[in-house]
């Protein structure tokens, strides 16, 4: 996130302690498009908080191993809320999360803030990080310094310039196509011996096949964690 104001500088410093960082800023010109704060008034701006690569993983793993219940049923969401809520309180913001109702348009915010577009896997693809990134939460601000303005972003969409498109042929279940991601077919394959010995061990084969951002690929332990979450009903 370029051109940091004092608030963003504080956010970057605090979140870096846990391997997170500010992913982008969205300012709301009219109340109709703005998310609501707890008191029912519209927010002036939202700052997306996320991760790229493995920077977050060791911090989360240390926390999870220190918990008597290993973080419970949704340890990553629990950890993210603990970290982001603490910083939100420090800067006078309100936190929102992708897994928490009322659900917020995180993908729309991300496409506006970073100029990203979806990949055939449904994940927004980043020109630098590829498919190895995520948004862990967002901070809503009641007011925002006009000196720190939202930057118009037009990012190159890597999928449009990818000739071979290996993600479309790497999935053994045929769950990836230009028409979208077939979650049911993916889960059915993961339940088979082939799936248990393949994608469940080293991550989604289609995701691994993407040539963008390979240096940010998640470690195997992180990939297994996310694949196990994909197997959960929902």
Short mmCIF file of C-alpha atoms in Angstrom, two decimals, residues 25 88 96 98 116 133 142 169-171 183:
data_model
loop_
_atom_site.label_atom_id
_atom_site.label_comp_id
_atom_site.label_asym_id
_atom_site.label_seq_id
_atom_site.Cartn_x
_atom_site.Cartn_y
_atom_site.Cartn_z
CA UNK A 25 -7.46 1.24 0.72
CA UNK A 88 -8.33 -2.09 15.48
CA UNK A 96 -14.73 -7.00 9.78
CA UNK A 98 -14.75 -12.65 5.51
CA UNK A 116 -7.25 -7.91 -9.19
CA UNK A 133 -2.24 -14.62 -0.86
CA UNK A 142 -15.25 6.56 10.61
CA UNK A 169 -5.46 -29.42 -17.09
CA UNK A 170 -3.69 -30.17 -13.79
CA UNK A 171 -6.80 -30.99 -11.76
CA UNK A 183 -16.45 -27.53 -5.44
#
